[in-house]
C-alpha cells in the first residue's frame, strides 16, 4: 500500500538535476501526476522570502529535496564557501518552509560523504559523527549533516515526518560527461567511446585500479526514495522517527567493484578493443567506500539493476545525446 495518494501534490526541488529528474520520472511512471515543479528561474531556493511564499501559496503535501550545489573535488576545494552557504541555505529554506506549510512528509537527499574519512567499511548509519571528515569535501559534508540534523530536530520538536536517504555514487542517463569535471563512471564511458572512434591503441586510467567503489543506477535511487516516502506510518515512525535513532537510511547497491572491474565492464559495453593501462603513479583515493545497506533491506527494499545493465542503459543514453553531451 502506498502512503502517498496518486493525486497528492508533490514538490520535487531540483527536478532538473540528475537525481531530481529521475525522481520525477519514477513518480510519473507510478501514476503521480500532480507534481509541483519550479526551476531556478521561477523559484531561487536561496531566496528565503520566495521559498516561504511558494510553500504558502502552493501547499505541497510531500517534498523531495533534490536541489543542492553539487560538484567534484576540484569544485569543492575551489568554492568551499559557496558549497557551505548554498547548501545550508537551500535546505534551511525548504525544510523550514515545509514545516510552516504543514508538509506531511519530506525526503532530504544527502550523500555518503557525511561519513568519517576512516569509517569502518561498510559504513553504517550509526557511524555518523564518529570521526573526522574527508577534508576535500568537508564543507559539503557539514551542510549535508546539518540538513539531516535539521530534519531530526524538526521531527523531535514539531512532530514532522522529515526523513533522509544517503545515496552512494549515482550514475545513469542525464549524467555529466564533461572530460574534466565528471565522476569516474561517465568519464570512462566518454574516454572509451572516444578512443574507439579514434582507433586509439590504449586508454590510460588513473591509479592502480584496485580501489573498491559502489555505484547505484539513478532509477534505483529514485525507486528507493519513493519507497521510503511511501512507507506506512508505523514503519516510518518505528525506524526513522525515533530519536536518537538516525532519521536517514543508506541507499546503495551493496555491491562493490574495483576500478579495474568497472573499466573492464565499460570497455566491453562500449566495444573498445584496445589496451587498458593503469597509471599507478596517480592517486587512488580511499581503498574502499561501501555503504552498509542492511537498514534499507530490513525495510524491504534492495537494488536490482546490475552494473552491466546500468552501464548499457547509460551508454545508450550517451549515444542518443552525444551532441548535447559534447557541448
Ligand atoms: N550525483 C551523485 O552521485 C549523488 C550521490 C549522492 C547524493 N547525491 C545527492 O543528490 C542531490 C542532487 O544531486 P544531483 O547529482 O542531482 O545534482 P545536480 O544534477 O547538480 O542537480 C541539482 C539541482 O538543484 C538545482 N538547484 C541548485 N541550486 C538551486 C537554487 N538556488 N534554486 C533552485 N534550484 C537549484 C539545480 O538547478 P540548476 O540546474 O538551475 O543549477 C539542479 O536542478 C544532492 O543533494 C546530492 O548530494 C548525488
XYZ file of C-alpha atoms and ligand atoms in Angstrom:
375
model
C 0.000 0.000 0.000
C 1.371 3.380 -0.954
C 1.201 6.055 1.703
C 1.120 8.902 -0.819
C -2.120 9.067 -2.802
C -1.716 9.240 -6.575
C -3.376 12.656 -6.559
C -1.017 14.019 -3.874
C 0.601 17.383 -4.536
C 4.316 16.659 -4.624
C 7.094 19.237 -4.893
C 10.367 17.948 -6.355
C 13.002 20.583 -5.593
C 15.864 20.338 -8.107
C 13.734 18.484 -10.661
C 16.118 19.396 -13.498
C 19.136 17.679 -11.921
C 20.359 14.101 -12.223
C 18.601 12.899 -9.073
C 15.551 15.179 -9.299
C 14.730 14.249 -12.901
C 14.940 10.531 -12.079
C 12.562 11.068 -9.142
C 10.113 12.916 -11.411
C 10.209 10.062 -13.983
C 9.704 7.475 -11.271
C 6.776 9.408 -9.788
C 5.150 9.875 -13.204
C 5.712 6.207 -14.018
C 3.901 5.289 -10.805
C 0.926 7.475 -11.737
C 1.643 10.589 -9.685
C 0.509 13.425 -11.893
C 0.037 16.344 -9.508
C 3.691 17.303 -9.436
C 4.836 20.764 -8.498
C 7.992 21.697 -10.391
C 9.723 25.075 -10.399
C 13.113 25.695 -11.985
C 15.630 28.157 -10.599
C 14.214 30.891 -12.876
C 10.807 30.653 -11.198
C 11.992 29.903 -7.686
C 15.508 30.577 -6.426
C 15.772 28.295 -3.405
C 18.398 30.629 -1.909
C 15.704 33.300 -1.554
C 14.061 32.722 1.814
C 11.085 35.023 1.196
C 10.372 33.483 -2.196
C 10.561 29.929 -0.825
C 8.194 30.727 2.040
C 5.744 32.442 -0.310
C 5.920 29.469 -2.712
C 5.111 26.942 0.017
C 2.353 29.133 1.457
C 0.725 29.565 -1.954
C 1.256 26.093 -3.448
C 0.767 23.968 -0.298
C 2.629 20.827 -1.344
C 1.805 17.727 0.700
C 5.107 15.974 0.043
C 8.571 17.249 -0.791
C 11.588 15.562 -2.366
C 14.572 17.817 -1.668
C 16.994 17.022 -4.513
C 18.248 20.584 -5.061
C 21.796 21.258 -3.959
C 25.091 22.743 -5.002
C 26.938 19.653 -6.185
C 30.420 19.101 -7.611
C 33.618 17.096 -7.593
C 36.798 17.522 -5.545
C 38.046 20.428 -7.640
C 34.843 22.444 -7.275
C 34.589 21.608 -3.562
C 38.149 22.775 -2.985
C 37.793 25.938 -5.046
C 34.408 27.094 -3.768
C 34.137 25.869 -0.142
C 32.204 28.969 0.916
C 29.591 28.500 -1.817
C 29.207 24.799 -1.028
C 28.543 25.544 2.618
C 26.419 28.655 2.165
C 24.250 27.460 -0.721
C 23.549 24.007 0.664
C 22.796 25.265 4.177
C 20.565 27.984 2.766
C 18.644 25.848 0.260
C 17.902 23.098 2.773
C 17.222 25.582 5.593
C 14.714 27.452 3.446
C 12.985 24.343 2.128
C 12.835 22.386 5.392
C 11.653 25.343 7.473
C 9.051 26.382 4.884
C 7.858 22.786 4.626
C 7.221 22.796 8.362
C 5.430 26.162 8.216
C 3.235 24.927 5.367
C 2.340 21.665 7.109
C 4.037 19.348 4.601
C 3.164 15.748 5.511
C 6.470 14.155 4.579
C 9.781 15.404 3.247
C 12.713 13.410 1.901
C 16.118 15.069 2.051
C 18.836 13.722 -0.266
C 22.154 13.513 1.497
C 25.335 11.837 0.409
C 27.698 9.112 1.569
C 30.371 11.795 2.176
C 28.689 12.515 5.543
C 30.656 9.585 6.997
C 34.114 9.916 8.563
C 37.081 9.550 6.228
C 38.256 6.451 8.089
C 34.852 4.954 8.898
C 34.867 1.152 9.118
C 33.618 -0.499 5.917
C 30.841 -0.997 5.043
C 29.612 2.289 6.528
C 26.577 2.117 8.804
C 24.142 4.914 9.661
C 25.470 4.825 13.235
C 28.978 5.764 12.013
C 27.825 9.361 11.586
C 29.910 11.847 13.623
C 32.331 9.221 14.888
C 35.440 10.733 13.258
C 36.983 13.393 11.052
C 35.516 14.056 7.626
C 37.385 13.905 4.343
C 38.911 17.425 4.179
C 38.408 17.891 0.419
C 34.616 17.938 0.693
C 34.168 18.872 4.330
C 32.006 21.989 3.718
C 29.606 19.957 1.580
C 29.508 17.112 4.112
C 28.949 19.534 7.010
C 25.997 21.050 5.151
C 24.516 17.602 4.483
C 24.938 16.608 8.135
C 23.251 19.865 9.155
C 20.400 19.047 6.760
C 19.670 15.663 8.227
C 20.081 17.012 11.770
C 17.591 19.723 10.848
C 15.108 17.043 9.768
C 15.730 15.237 13.049
C 15.314 18.415 15.118
C 12.020 19.343 13.431
C 10.728 15.808 13.945
C 11.621 15.982 17.625
C 10.298 19.457 18.295
C 7.373 19.721 15.892
C 6.438 16.105 15.212
C 7.150 16.424 11.477
C 7.902 13.453 9.228
C 11.120 14.669 7.590
C 13.499 11.846 6.716
C 16.555 11.403 4.550
C 18.390 8.982 2.295
C 22.153 8.867 1.842
C 22.803 7.674 -1.714
C 26.120 6.236 -2.806
C 27.748 7.259 -6.136
C 24.959 7.681 -8.657
C 25.159 7.266 -12.408
C 22.829 6.926 -15.346
C 21.057 8.766 -18.147
C 21.427 12.531 -17.766
C 24.818 12.207 -16.089
C 27.600 14.745 -16.530
C 30.094 13.518 -19.164
C 32.386 16.542 -19.033
C 36.007 15.472 -19.739
C 37.406 17.102 -16.567
C 34.506 17.645 -14.180
C 32.696 14.333 -14.283
C 32.693 11.343 -11.958
C 34.709 8.243 -12.791
C 31.942 6.190 -14.449
C 30.662 8.716 -17.015
C 34.246 9.941 -17.571
C 35.327 6.410 -18.515
C 32.322 5.929 -20.820
C 33.321 9.025 -22.733
C 37.005 8.115 -22.866
C 36.436 4.576 -24.116
C 33.910 5.828 -26.647
C 36.285 8.474 -27.986
C 39.194 6.008 -28.004
C 37.112 3.547 -30.044
C 36.160 6.205 -32.589
C 39.748 7.449 -32.851
C 41.140 3.909 -33.087
C 43.452 4.737 -30.147
C 45.659 1.776 -29.155
C 45.442 2.397 -25.408
C 43.310 4.009 -22.702
C 45.137 5.051 -19.541
C 43.160 5.039 -16.299
C 44.466 6.929 -13.267
C 45.517 4.942 -10.209
C 46.208 1.271 -9.589
C 42.700 0.044 -10.455
C 42.393 -1.674 -7.073
C 40.194 0.782 -5.066
C 36.725 -0.600 -4.445
C 33.705 1.572 -5.101
C 29.919 1.241 -5.069
C 27.589 2.579 -7.760
C 23.822 2.922 -7.804
C 21.841 3.296 -11.006
C 19.925 6.553 -10.884
C 16.472 4.992 -11.433
C 17.078 2.761 -8.431
C 17.909 5.800 -6.310
C 14.552 7.222 -7.386
C 12.789 3.927 -6.689
C 14.363 3.655 -3.223
C 13.470 7.272 -2.457
C 9.848 6.706 -3.420
C 9.819 3.522 -1.370
C 10.876 5.451 1.757
C 8.273 8.169 1.178
C 5.597 5.501 0.782
C 6.414 3.562 3.961
C 3.392 3.055 6.150
C 3.198 5.330 9.167
C 4.106 2.686 11.759
C 7.209 1.562 9.866
C 8.366 5.114 9.209
C 7.837 6.090 12.835
C 9.440 2.933 14.189
C 12.557 3.100 12.042
C 13.230 6.721 11.179
C 11.459 8.969 13.656
C 12.562 7.516 16.956
C 15.344 9.830 18.147
C 18.250 9.197 18.823
C 17.919 6.597 16.063
C 19.090 8.223 12.792
C 16.335 9.763 10.667
C 18.061 8.560 7.499
C 18.943 5.363 5.648
C 21.788 4.483 3.344
C 20.766 3.994 -0.255
C 23.245 1.890 -2.184
C 23.597 -1.192 -4.338
C 25.528 -3.013 -1.612
C 27.864 -4.254 -4.357
C 31.449 -3.106 -4.627
C 33.585 -3.278 -7.733
C 37.224 -2.413 -8.276
C 38.041 0.451 -10.619
C 39.611 -2.219 -12.852
C 36.351 -4.221 -12.972
C 34.454 -1.008 -13.668
C 36.805 -0.061 -16.516
C 36.603 -3.581 -17.999
C 32.789 -3.512 -17.883
C 32.676 -0.132 -19.593
C 35.219 -1.225 -22.196
C 33.069 -4.235 -23.078
C 29.841 -2.245 -23.262
C 31.419 0.457 -25.428
C 33.133 -2.167 -27.593
C 36.647 -0.780 -27.333
C 39.268 -3.324 -28.392
C 42.460 -1.508 -27.366
C 44.656 -1.875 -24.327
C 43.670 -0.808 -20.833
C 46.573 0.530 -18.751
C 46.571 1.730 -15.146
C 48.872 4.588 -14.177
C 49.736 3.634 -10.600
C 51.765 6.838 -10.122
C 48.440 8.740 -9.898
C 46.470 8.913 -6.622
C 43.991 6.164 -5.743
C 41.859 7.823 -3.054
C 40.306 5.703 -0.302
C 40.920 1.953 -0.773
C 37.282 1.094 -0.138
C 33.983 3.018 0.062
C 30.873 0.982 0.575
C 27.574 1.672 2.297
C 26.009 -0.854 4.624
C 22.563 -1.288 3.102
C 21.124 -3.644 5.694
C 18.758 -0.989 7.133
C 17.131 -0.449 3.741
C 16.920 -4.222 3.218
C 15.227 -4.588 6.600
C 12.656 -2.027 5.467
C 12.010 -4.195 2.389
C 13.977 -2.594 -0.458
C 17.104 -3.574 -2.294
C 18.748 -2.644 -5.588
C 18.295 -4.992 -8.541
C 19.973 -3.426 -11.579
C 23.441 -4.870 -12.240
C 26.355 -2.588 -13.042
C 26.493 -4.056 -16.555
C 22.799 -3.332 -17.197
C 23.139 0.180 -15.797
C 26.229 0.936 -17.881
C 24.432 -0.338 -21.014
C 21.476 1.994 -20.355
C 23.806 4.894 -19.646
C 25.883 4.317 -22.781
C 22.725 4.065 -24.889
C 21.616 7.433 -23.488
C 25.077 8.887 -24.133
C 24.872 7.825 -27.791
C 21.384 9.316 -28.197
C 22.501 12.598 -26.628
C 26.048 12.798 -27.896
C 25.749 16.231 -29.449
C 24.401 17.751 -26.235
C 26.955 15.878 -24.095
C 29.856 17.243 -26.165
C 28.770 20.830 -25.586
N 25.211 12.627 -8.230
C 25.583 11.780 -7.294
O 26.413 10.865 -7.490
C 24.987 11.888 -5.911
C 25.373 10.935 -4.972
C 24.840 11.007 -3.695
C 23.944 12.018 -3.387
N 23.576 12.926 -4.306
C 22.645 13.983 -3.867
O 21.569 14.179 -4.746
C 21.193 15.567 -4.727
C 21.119 16.072 -6.148
O 22.332 15.816 -6.803
P 22.442 15.773 -8.389
O 23.591 14.908 -8.715
O 21.094 15.500 -8.977
O 22.853 17.301 -8.685
P 22.538 18.193 -9.966
O 22.390 17.347 -11.168
O 23.568 19.276 -9.946
O 21.124 18.831 -9.617
C 20.959 19.786 -8.630
C 19.663 20.530 -8.897
O 19.492 21.543 -7.894
C 19.105 22.738 -8.520
N 19.483 23.916 -7.758
C 20.708 24.205 -7.222
N 20.683 25.407 -6.640
C 19.415 25.900 -6.801
C 18.776 27.102 -6.413
N 19.427 28.065 -5.754
N 17.489 27.272 -6.745
C 16.813 26.316 -7.444
N 17.365 25.154 -7.826
C 18.663 24.953 -7.522
C 19.842 22.717 -9.841
O 19.266 23.641 -10.708
P 20.146 24.299 -11.905
O 20.147 23.252 -12.977
O 19.417 25.531 -12.243
O 21.530 24.543 -11.338
C 19.662 21.257 -10.240
O 18.397 21.068 -10.852
C 22.238 16.285 -3.889
O 21.730 16.536 -2.628
C 23.377 15.306 -3.793
O 24.065 15.402 -2.577
C 24.076 12.892 -5.589
